[in-house]
Every structure is written in C-alpha cells, then in structure tokens.
XYZ file of C-alpha atoms in Angstrom:
484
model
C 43.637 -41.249 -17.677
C 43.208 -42.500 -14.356
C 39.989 -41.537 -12.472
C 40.234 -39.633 -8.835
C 38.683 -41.830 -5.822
C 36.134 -39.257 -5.297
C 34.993 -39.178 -9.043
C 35.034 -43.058 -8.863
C 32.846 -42.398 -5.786
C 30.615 -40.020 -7.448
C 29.946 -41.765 -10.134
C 28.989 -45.521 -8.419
C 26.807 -43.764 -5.695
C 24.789 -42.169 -8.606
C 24.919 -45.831 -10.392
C 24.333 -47.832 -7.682
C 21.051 -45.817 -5.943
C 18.132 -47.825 -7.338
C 19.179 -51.077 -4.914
C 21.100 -49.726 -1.947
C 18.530 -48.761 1.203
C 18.212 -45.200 0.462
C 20.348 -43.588 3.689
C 18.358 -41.159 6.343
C 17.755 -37.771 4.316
C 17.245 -34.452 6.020
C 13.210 -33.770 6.879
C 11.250 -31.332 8.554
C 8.088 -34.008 8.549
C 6.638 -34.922 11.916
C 4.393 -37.473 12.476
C 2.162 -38.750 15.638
C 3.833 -42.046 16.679
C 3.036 -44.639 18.639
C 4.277 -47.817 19.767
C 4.925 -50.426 22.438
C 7.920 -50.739 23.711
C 9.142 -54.102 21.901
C 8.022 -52.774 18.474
C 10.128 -49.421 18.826
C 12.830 -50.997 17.411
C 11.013 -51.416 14.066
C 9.969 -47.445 13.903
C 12.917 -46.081 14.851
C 14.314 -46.509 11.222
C 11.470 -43.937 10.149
C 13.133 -41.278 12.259
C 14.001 -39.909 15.262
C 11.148 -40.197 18.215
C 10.743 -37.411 20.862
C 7.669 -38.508 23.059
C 4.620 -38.917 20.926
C 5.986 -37.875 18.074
C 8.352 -38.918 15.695
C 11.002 -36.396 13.412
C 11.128 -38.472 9.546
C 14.869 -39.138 8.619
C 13.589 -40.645 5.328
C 10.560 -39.508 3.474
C 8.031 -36.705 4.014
C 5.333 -39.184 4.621
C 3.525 -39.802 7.511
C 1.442 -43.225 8.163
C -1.566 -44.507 9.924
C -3.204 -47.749 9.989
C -7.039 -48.288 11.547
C -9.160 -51.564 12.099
C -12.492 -50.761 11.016
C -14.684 -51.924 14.598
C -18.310 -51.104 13.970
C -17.169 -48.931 10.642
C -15.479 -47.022 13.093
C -11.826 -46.716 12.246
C -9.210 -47.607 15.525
C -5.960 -46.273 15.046
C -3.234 -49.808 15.542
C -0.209 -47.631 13.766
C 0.585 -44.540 13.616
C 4.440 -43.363 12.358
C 6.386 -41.776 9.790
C 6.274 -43.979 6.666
C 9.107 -46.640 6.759
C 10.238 -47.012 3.332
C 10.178 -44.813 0.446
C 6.702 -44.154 -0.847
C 5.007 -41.269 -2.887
C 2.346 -39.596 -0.653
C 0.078 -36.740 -2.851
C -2.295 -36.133 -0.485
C -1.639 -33.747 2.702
C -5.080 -35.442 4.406
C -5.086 -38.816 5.698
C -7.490 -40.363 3.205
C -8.148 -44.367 3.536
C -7.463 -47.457 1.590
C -8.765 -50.389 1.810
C -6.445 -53.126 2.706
C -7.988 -56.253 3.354
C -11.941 -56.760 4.910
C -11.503 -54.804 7.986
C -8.069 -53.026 7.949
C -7.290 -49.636 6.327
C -4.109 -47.560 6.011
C -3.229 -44.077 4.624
C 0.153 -42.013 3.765
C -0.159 -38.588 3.480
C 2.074 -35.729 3.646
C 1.651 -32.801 5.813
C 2.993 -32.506 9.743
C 0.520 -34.630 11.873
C -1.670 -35.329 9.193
C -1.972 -39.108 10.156
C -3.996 -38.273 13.434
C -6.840 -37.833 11.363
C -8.389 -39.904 8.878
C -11.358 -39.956 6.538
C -13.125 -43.462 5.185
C -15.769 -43.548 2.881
C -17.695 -47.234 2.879
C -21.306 -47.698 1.117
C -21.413 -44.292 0.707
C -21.361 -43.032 4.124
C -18.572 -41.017 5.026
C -16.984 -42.105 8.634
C -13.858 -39.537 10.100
C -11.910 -40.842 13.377
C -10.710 -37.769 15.015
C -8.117 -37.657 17.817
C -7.853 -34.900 20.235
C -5.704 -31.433 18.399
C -2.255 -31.742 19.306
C 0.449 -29.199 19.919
C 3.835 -29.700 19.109
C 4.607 -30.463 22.994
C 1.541 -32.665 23.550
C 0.483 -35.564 21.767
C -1.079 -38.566 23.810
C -3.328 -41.384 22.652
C -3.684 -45.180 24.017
C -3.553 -48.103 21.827
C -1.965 -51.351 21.227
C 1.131 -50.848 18.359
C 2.245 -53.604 16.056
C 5.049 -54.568 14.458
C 6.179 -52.081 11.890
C 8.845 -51.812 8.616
C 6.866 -51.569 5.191
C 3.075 -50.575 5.001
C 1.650 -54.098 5.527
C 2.203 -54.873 9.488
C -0.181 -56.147 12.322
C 0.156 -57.374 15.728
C -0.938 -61.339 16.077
C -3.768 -60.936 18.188
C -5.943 -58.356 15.313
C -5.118 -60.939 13.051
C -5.735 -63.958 14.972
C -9.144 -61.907 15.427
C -9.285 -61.969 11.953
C -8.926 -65.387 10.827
C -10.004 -66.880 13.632
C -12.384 -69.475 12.415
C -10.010 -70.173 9.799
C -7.057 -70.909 12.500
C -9.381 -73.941 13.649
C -9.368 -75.673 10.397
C -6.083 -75.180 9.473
C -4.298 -78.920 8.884
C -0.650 -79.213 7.541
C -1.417 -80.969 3.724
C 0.776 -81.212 0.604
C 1.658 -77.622 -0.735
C -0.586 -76.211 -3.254
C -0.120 -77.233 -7.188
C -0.013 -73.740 -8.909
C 2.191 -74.341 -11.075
C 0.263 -74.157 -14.315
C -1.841 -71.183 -13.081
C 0.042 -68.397 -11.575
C -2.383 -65.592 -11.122
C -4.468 -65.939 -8.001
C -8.176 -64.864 -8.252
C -8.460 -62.607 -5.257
C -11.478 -64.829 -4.293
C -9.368 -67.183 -3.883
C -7.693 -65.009 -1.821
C -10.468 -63.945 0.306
C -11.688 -67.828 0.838
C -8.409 -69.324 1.294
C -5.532 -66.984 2.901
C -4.761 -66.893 6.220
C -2.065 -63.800 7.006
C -1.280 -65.174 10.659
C 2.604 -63.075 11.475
C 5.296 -60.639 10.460
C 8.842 -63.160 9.601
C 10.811 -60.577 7.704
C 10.596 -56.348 6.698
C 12.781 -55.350 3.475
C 13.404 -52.141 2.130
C 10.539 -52.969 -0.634
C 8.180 -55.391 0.837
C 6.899 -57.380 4.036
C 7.080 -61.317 4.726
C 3.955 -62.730 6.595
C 3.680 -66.284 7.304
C 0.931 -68.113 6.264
C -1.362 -70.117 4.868
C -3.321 -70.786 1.434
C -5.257 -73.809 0.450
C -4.396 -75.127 3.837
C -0.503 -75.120 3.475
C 1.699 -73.284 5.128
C 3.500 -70.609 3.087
C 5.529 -67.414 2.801
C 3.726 -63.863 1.472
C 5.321 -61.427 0.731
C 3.477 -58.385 0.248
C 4.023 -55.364 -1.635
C 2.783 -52.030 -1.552
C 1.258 -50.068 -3.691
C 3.639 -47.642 -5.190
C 6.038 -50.895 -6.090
C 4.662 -52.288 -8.326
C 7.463 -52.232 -10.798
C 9.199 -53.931 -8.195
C 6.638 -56.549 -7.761
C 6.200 -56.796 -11.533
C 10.217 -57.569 -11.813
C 10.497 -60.116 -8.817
C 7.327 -61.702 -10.347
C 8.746 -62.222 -13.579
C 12.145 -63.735 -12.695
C 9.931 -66.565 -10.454
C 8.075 -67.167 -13.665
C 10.564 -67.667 -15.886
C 10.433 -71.187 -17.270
C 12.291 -74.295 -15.920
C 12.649 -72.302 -12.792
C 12.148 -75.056 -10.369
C 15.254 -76.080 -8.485
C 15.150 -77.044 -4.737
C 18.325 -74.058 -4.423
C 15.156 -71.813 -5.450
C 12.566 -70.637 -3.245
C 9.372 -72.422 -4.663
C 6.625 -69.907 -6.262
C 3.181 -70.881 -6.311
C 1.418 -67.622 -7.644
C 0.529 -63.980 -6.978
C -2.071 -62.039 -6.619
C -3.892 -58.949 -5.005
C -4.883 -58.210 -1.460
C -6.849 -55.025 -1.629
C -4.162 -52.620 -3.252
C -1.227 -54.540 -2.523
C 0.623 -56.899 -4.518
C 1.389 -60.490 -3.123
C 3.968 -63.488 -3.902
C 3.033 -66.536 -2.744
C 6.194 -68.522 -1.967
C 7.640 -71.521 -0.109
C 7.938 -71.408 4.031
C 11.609 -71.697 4.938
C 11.195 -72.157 8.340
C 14.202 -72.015 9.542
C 13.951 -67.845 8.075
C 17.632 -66.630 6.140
C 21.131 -67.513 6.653
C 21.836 -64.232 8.037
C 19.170 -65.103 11.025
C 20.964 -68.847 11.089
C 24.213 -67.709 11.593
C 23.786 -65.031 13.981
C 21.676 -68.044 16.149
C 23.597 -70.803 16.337
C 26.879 -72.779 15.946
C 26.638 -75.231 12.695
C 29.086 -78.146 12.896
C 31.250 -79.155 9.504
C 28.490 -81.552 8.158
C 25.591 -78.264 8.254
C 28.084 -76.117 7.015
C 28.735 -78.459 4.235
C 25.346 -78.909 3.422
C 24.866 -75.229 3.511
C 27.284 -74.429 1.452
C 26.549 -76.812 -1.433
C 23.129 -76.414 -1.816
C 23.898 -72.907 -1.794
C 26.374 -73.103 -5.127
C 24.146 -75.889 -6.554
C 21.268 -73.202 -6.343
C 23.037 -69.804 -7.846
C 25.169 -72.805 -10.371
C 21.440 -73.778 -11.499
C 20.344 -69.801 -11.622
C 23.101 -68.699 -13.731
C 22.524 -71.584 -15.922
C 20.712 -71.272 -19.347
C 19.153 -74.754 -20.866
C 16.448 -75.811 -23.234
C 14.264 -78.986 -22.429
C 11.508 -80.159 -24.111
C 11.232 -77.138 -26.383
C 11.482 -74.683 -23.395
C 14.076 -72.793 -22.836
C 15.650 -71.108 -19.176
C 18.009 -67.727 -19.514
C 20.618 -67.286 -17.538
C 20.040 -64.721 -14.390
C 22.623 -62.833 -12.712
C 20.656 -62.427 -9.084
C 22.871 -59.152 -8.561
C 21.902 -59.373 -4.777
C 23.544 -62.244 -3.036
C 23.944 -61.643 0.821
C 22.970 -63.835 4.020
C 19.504 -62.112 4.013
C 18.527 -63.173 0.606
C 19.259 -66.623 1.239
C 16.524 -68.864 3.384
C 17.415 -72.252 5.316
C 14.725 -74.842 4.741
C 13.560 -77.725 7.470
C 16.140 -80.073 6.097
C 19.128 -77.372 6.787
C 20.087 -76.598 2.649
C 19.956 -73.154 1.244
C 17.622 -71.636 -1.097
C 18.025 -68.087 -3.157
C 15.262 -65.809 -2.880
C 14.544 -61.661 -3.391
C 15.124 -61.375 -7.175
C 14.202 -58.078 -6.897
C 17.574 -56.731 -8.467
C 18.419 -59.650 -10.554
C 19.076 -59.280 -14.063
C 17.690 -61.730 -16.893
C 20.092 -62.605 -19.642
C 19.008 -63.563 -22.816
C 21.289 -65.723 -25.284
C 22.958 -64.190 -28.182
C 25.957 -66.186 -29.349
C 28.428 -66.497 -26.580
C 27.920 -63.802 -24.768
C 24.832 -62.934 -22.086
C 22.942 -59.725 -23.330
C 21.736 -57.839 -20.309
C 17.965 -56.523 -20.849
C 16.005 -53.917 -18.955
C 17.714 -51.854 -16.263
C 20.715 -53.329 -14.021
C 20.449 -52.976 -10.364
C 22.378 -53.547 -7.564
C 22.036 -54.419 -4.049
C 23.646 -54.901 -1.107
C 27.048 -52.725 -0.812
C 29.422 -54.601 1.164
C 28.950 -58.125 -0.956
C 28.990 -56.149 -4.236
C 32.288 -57.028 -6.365
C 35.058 -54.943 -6.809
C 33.999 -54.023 -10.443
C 30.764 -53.083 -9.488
C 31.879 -51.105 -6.589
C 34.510 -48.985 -9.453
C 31.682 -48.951 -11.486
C 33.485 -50.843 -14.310
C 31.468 -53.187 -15.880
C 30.923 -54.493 -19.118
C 27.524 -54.597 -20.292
C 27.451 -55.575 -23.319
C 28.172 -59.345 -21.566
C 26.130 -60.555 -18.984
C 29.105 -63.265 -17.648
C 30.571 -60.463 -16.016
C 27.235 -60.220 -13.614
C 27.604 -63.987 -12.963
C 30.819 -63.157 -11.514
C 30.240 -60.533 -9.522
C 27.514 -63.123 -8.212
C 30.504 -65.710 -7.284
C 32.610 -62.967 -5.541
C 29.482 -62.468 -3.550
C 29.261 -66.495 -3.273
C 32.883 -66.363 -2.076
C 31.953 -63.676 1.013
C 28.619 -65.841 1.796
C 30.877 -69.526 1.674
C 33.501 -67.408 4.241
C 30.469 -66.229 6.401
C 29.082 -69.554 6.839
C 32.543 -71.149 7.715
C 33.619 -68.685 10.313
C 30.399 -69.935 12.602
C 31.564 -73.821 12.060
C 32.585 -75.138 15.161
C 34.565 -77.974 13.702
C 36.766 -75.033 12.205
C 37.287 -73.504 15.570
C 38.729 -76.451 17.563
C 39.785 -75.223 20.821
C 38.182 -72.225 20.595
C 34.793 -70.963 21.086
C 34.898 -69.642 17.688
C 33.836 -65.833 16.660
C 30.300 -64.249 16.441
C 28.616 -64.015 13.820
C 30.153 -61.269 11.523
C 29.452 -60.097 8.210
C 31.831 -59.283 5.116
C 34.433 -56.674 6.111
C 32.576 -55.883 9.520
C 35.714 -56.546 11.612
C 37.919 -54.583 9.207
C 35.418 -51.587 7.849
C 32.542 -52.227 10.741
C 28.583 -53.297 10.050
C 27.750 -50.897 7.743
C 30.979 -50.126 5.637
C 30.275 -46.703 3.333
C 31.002 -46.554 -0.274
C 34.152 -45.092 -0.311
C 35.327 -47.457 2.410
C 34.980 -50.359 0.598
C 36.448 -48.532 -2.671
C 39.656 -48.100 -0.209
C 40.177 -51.396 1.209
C 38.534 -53.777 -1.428
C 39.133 -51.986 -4.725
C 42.461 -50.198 -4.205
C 43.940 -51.796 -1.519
C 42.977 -55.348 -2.511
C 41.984 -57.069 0.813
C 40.049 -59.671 1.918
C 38.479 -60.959 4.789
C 40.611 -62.221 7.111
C 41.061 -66.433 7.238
C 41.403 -67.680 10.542
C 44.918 -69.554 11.622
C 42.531 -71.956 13.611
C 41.413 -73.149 9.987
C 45.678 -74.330 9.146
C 44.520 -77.277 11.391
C 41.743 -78.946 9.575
C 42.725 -81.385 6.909
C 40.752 -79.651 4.179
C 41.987 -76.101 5.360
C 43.941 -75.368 2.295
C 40.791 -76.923 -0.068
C 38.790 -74.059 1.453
C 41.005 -71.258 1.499
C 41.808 -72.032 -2.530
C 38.141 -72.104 -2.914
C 37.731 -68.914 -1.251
C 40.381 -66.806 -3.087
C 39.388 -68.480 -6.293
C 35.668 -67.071 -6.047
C 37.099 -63.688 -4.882
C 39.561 -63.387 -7.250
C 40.033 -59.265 -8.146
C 39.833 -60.297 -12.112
C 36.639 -61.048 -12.583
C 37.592 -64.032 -15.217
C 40.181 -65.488 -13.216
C 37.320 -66.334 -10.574
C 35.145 -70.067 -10.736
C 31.724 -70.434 -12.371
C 29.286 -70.695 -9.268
C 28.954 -74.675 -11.470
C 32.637 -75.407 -10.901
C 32.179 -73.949 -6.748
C 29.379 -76.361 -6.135
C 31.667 -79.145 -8.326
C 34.567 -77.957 -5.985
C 32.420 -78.325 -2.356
C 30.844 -81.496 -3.678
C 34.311 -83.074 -3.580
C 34.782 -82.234 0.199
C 34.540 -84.673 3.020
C 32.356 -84.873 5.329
C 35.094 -86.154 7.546
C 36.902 -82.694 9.152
C-alpha cells in the first residue's frame, strides 16, 4: 500500500531527530543577556533578545560564565543556553572549567544573574543588582558565544600569556600510540588561544599542544555519548589517511571533553566557497582529495594483522569538510557516522544510526527507506551526498563560468527550495518529484563538461545501486585534466 506524504513525513522527522539541529521550540524561559554588538549574532540563535534580556526559543536553560579575579567571580557571558543541555538545578551553581574560568546552566527565569562558587572551602556568591522584568542593566565585555565553551581573545590571551611567548611552530605531536591525554599534560602544555567554529554539539578553538598548532574541539558535559562516539570512529585502526582529519588524542579540561585534532587552516569548504573564486586546477584538487578521502573511509582492509571497518560518515556537507594549507580536502565531525563491521558480503550496521544534515541527506533516507540489515546502502547515501558537495564546489569555479562572473556561493537546493529547505520540501522536490540541482549551460562549453555532468548524475542517481562507489568517483576525477 502506498504511504501518504504526510505519514512519510511523520515518520522520517521522528527517525531523523537525533542529528538534525533541533528547530526553535516554544519557551517561557528568560534569561539576563548580554553582549557586544559583533557577538549578537552568535546569541541570537538562543532566542529572541528584548533589551537586557533574552526570550529562549530552544531550551529552558539559562547560562552564565565568570572569570574568577581575586576568587571573585566576573560575569564575561550571560544568555540563554545555546544548544541543548539538561539543566537540574534552578540556582546558578558553578563548575569549574579550566584554572580561572567557571560556568553554570540552570533553569529558572533569571537565575543566571546570580551565582554561587565554592573554592577551598570558602563559599564566594557574585550578586548583581534585582532585576524587574523591564530593567536589567549590567556592564561587561561579551565574548563569542554558540556551545558552553566560548571566550573573547583578550581573557584568554590573559590566560596563557607567558605561554604565547614561547610558542614556536615544530613538527606536530606523535600521539599516535597513546591516545588518552593526562590532563597534566593538559594543564602544562595547552594553549586555548580562539573560537574557529560552533556546532550544534561542540566548540572548535584553535590552538596549541606540545608547541604545535592544533584544532580542539571541546565538548560539554552532558555529551558525552557524543564525544565517546566521535572518539571512537578517530580511533579506529588504520585510520590515517591525509582525506582524514589527523587525531592526536583526547582528554579532559575540567568537565569537558576534548579532541585534539589537526589545524586546517584554511577552516571548511563551506567557509572556502562562500570566500573565494577557485580556478579548475583548486577545484580539481578539491574534489579528488575529497573522493580519495570518503573512497578510503568507506573502505574496509586488513594489514599487518589489523584490520579497518568500513564507515558510512552519514553526515557529508561543506561544513564537515576542512581545506588544509596545501588546498585538498579532509572529512571531519564523525559524530553521526556509522561503523560497519564485516559479515560476509554485506556491511552490518552496529549501535544506533544517525543522520545529519537534511538537505544533503539521500532520497532514501529522506523516505525513510532504508535497509539495515546492509550497511552499502549508507555508503551510498554518502556518494549522493558526495555528488551535491562535487556540484557545490564546481558552481564557484571560475574556469566553468567563462564570460561570466559566475554565481555565489549556494548550497544544495537553495535556489530551488531556499537555505534552509524543510522536510517535507525536500520529500516534494527530491523524493517525488525527482529533481536535481540545476547544471549550468555555461558548463556545455568546457571540454570536460559532459565528464562532469555524467559524474554528477551517476553519484545522484535516485536508485541507490545504480550510483558509483565514492572508489570509482575519485577513479573517475583522477582521470580529468587539468587542462579546462
């Protein structure tokens, strides 16, 4: 019997939650907020902001973060909680965080004007002024915000200071063979210096450890489990590839979990693209290294008595893919992938499948018709999501656009279903309807035009098995020219 659109719809959305950023959700929290005016941007996600004080759209938490000055705590943040987080307590109790820095979340209206820290056994409260509902005003200097791990430069620069001055670039550290971190280690040799990325789980710092520069990214509390799972796929074995974010370890910070991962310095694809104009030789280079990467991911071998599964990442978009110094791609955010494990022919999936971003997911997962009990159909839906990424990156190559200034920077189905496409939108257009995004005429000029476009609908393909191997895409792009 065929299914209804709207029980389709019902059924993915209830499916597909664990992944997708949760949407805003009705709230009667209010918070005190505060924040400068090129850091607003950040909190507005929390909710809507009415003077000094800020309406939650999505949680019934409030936040507060203090620097500890003479054990008296200084208020540096003060919103409704970013992200989803559990919040028990109506008081604003503290944390430590790191040396200096606390934070709390608690979960009555206001509650995050006040907070209580207990160090050596001597209780210290910060107190602002009462406030009414009309009237809240305080003074301080706001940093950036989006998950509960986020300073301005200068407290940290304040911070590390005397570390700053011996800081020397030197061969990344070898921590390979020992992947838990002491957190003395941590204490004597990490440098948080800036804010490079915010997720919908965690927070990207640069930094540095042992004297090289690397990437944290930090976790909070109440994610562990996603910490734990992100954790795990880096440590599977054999999982060095230069299409792979590097991992050196993890560790602890105070009650928050860290990664400790390559610096891609030129940040993700989705940053690239919506910066600059890549000619056909970038593009190129961009776009193999990206296959080669997901072709070596979805790969399982056994070397030297080792063996690598195969892992579906299950969240390919532009923001989950960095740009390195030398201008090739490498995956990161395995926070949704799924690890299978080799039984026969088939890919058994184990543990509990999640999705991620909605407008790159496949057209089975979107229906909600997938076959478990294989994991090659979650390496497909990876290449369909290859496909969208390959078309991204060659709709900002100039040497595509001749003539033409060529078009901004646009993601999947923006221009068709606009930047944030719902559900039942894509169901319409991608599932039922069949489309695609749209392929330029300007491309009918270039000599490889028709090489592209085949390798576009073959990774988008609506039957999942009629579509490439992510191997036979990167075997595909390495045959291309670099001539245009």
């Amino acid at each position: 019997m065929r299914l209804s659109l709207r029980s389709v719809l019902t059924a993915s959305i209830a499916w597909l939650s664990t992944c997708i950023p949760s949407p805003a959700v009705t709230s009667d929290r209010r918070c005190v907020f505060l924040a400068s005016p090129q850091n607003t941007k950040w909190i507005r996600r929390a909710g809507n902001i009415s003077g000094p004080s800020q309406h939650c759209a999505r949680t019934e938490c409030c936040m507060g973060y203090f620097l500890l000055d003479s054990r008296k705590p200084t208020p540096i943040l003060l919103s409704c909680s970013i992200i989803q987080t559990r919040c028990p307590n109506s008081s604003c109790h503290a944390s430590l965080l790191h040396q200096k820095f606390i934070r709390c979340v608690c979960s009555s209206d206001f509650c995050n004007a006040n907070i209580s820290f207990n160090q050596q056994a001597q209780q210290t409260e910060y107190t602002q002024p009462q406030y009414s509902s009309d009237l809240l005003t305080v003074n301080v200097l706001i940093i950036p915000a989006g998950a509960l791990f986020l300073f301005i430069s200068l407290v940290m620069a304040l911070k590390w200071k005397i570390l700053l001055k011996q800081c020397r670039p030197v061969t990344p550290p070898n921590t390979h063979d020992v992947f838990e971190i002491s957190n003395t280690d941590l204490d004597k040799h990490l440098e948080m210096q800036k804010v490079i990325a915010c997720g919908h789980f965690a927070s990207v710092w640069q930094g540095i450890f042992q004297g090289s520069s690397v990437a944290l990214k930090v976790f909070p509390t109440a994610l562990q489990q996603e910490f734990n799972k992100e954790k795990d796929v880096y440590k599977l074995p054999l999982m060095t590839h230069s299409g792979i974010v590097r991992f050196f370890g993890h560790g602890k910070i105070g009650k928050e979990f860290l990664l400790v991962l390559e610096l891609a310095t030129q940040s993700s694809l989705n940053a690239l693209l919506s910066r600059t104009v890549c000619d056909w030789a970038c593009t190129l280079k961009l776009a193999r290294t990206l296959s080669q990467g997901l072709a070596y991911l979805h790969t399982d071998l056994k070397m030297n008595g080792v063996y690598k599964p195969a892992v579906a990442h299950c969240d390919l978009s532009s923001s989950n893919v960095l740009v390195k110094a030398d201008g090739s791609c490498a995956l990161c955010d395995f926070g949704c992938s799924t690890v299978l494990q080799r039984r026969g022919y088939s890919g058994i999936v184990e543990g509990k499948m999640q999705m991620g971003t909605l407008q790159y997911m496949s057209p089975e997962i979107l229906e909600g018709c997938v076959n478990l009990s294989s994991g090659r159909c979650l390496l497909q839906a990876d290449v369909y999501s290859l496909g969208l990424l390959l078309w991204e990156m060659l709709m900002r190559c100039s040497d595509l656009c001749t003539g033409s200034p060529g078009p901004e920077h646009t993601l999947p189905y923006e221009m068709e279903l606009g930047r944030s496409p719902s559900l039942e939108d894509l169901l319409t257009f991608v599932v039922e309807k069949r489309h695609r995004p749209a392929i330029p005429h300007l491309w009918a000029r270039v000599s490889q035009d028709l090489l592209l476009q085949e390798l576009l609908e073959d990774c988008w393909d609506h039957d999942a098995d009629a579509r490439l191997t992510a191997e036979c895409a990167a075997n595909r792009l390495a045959s291309l020219t670099l001539e245009d």
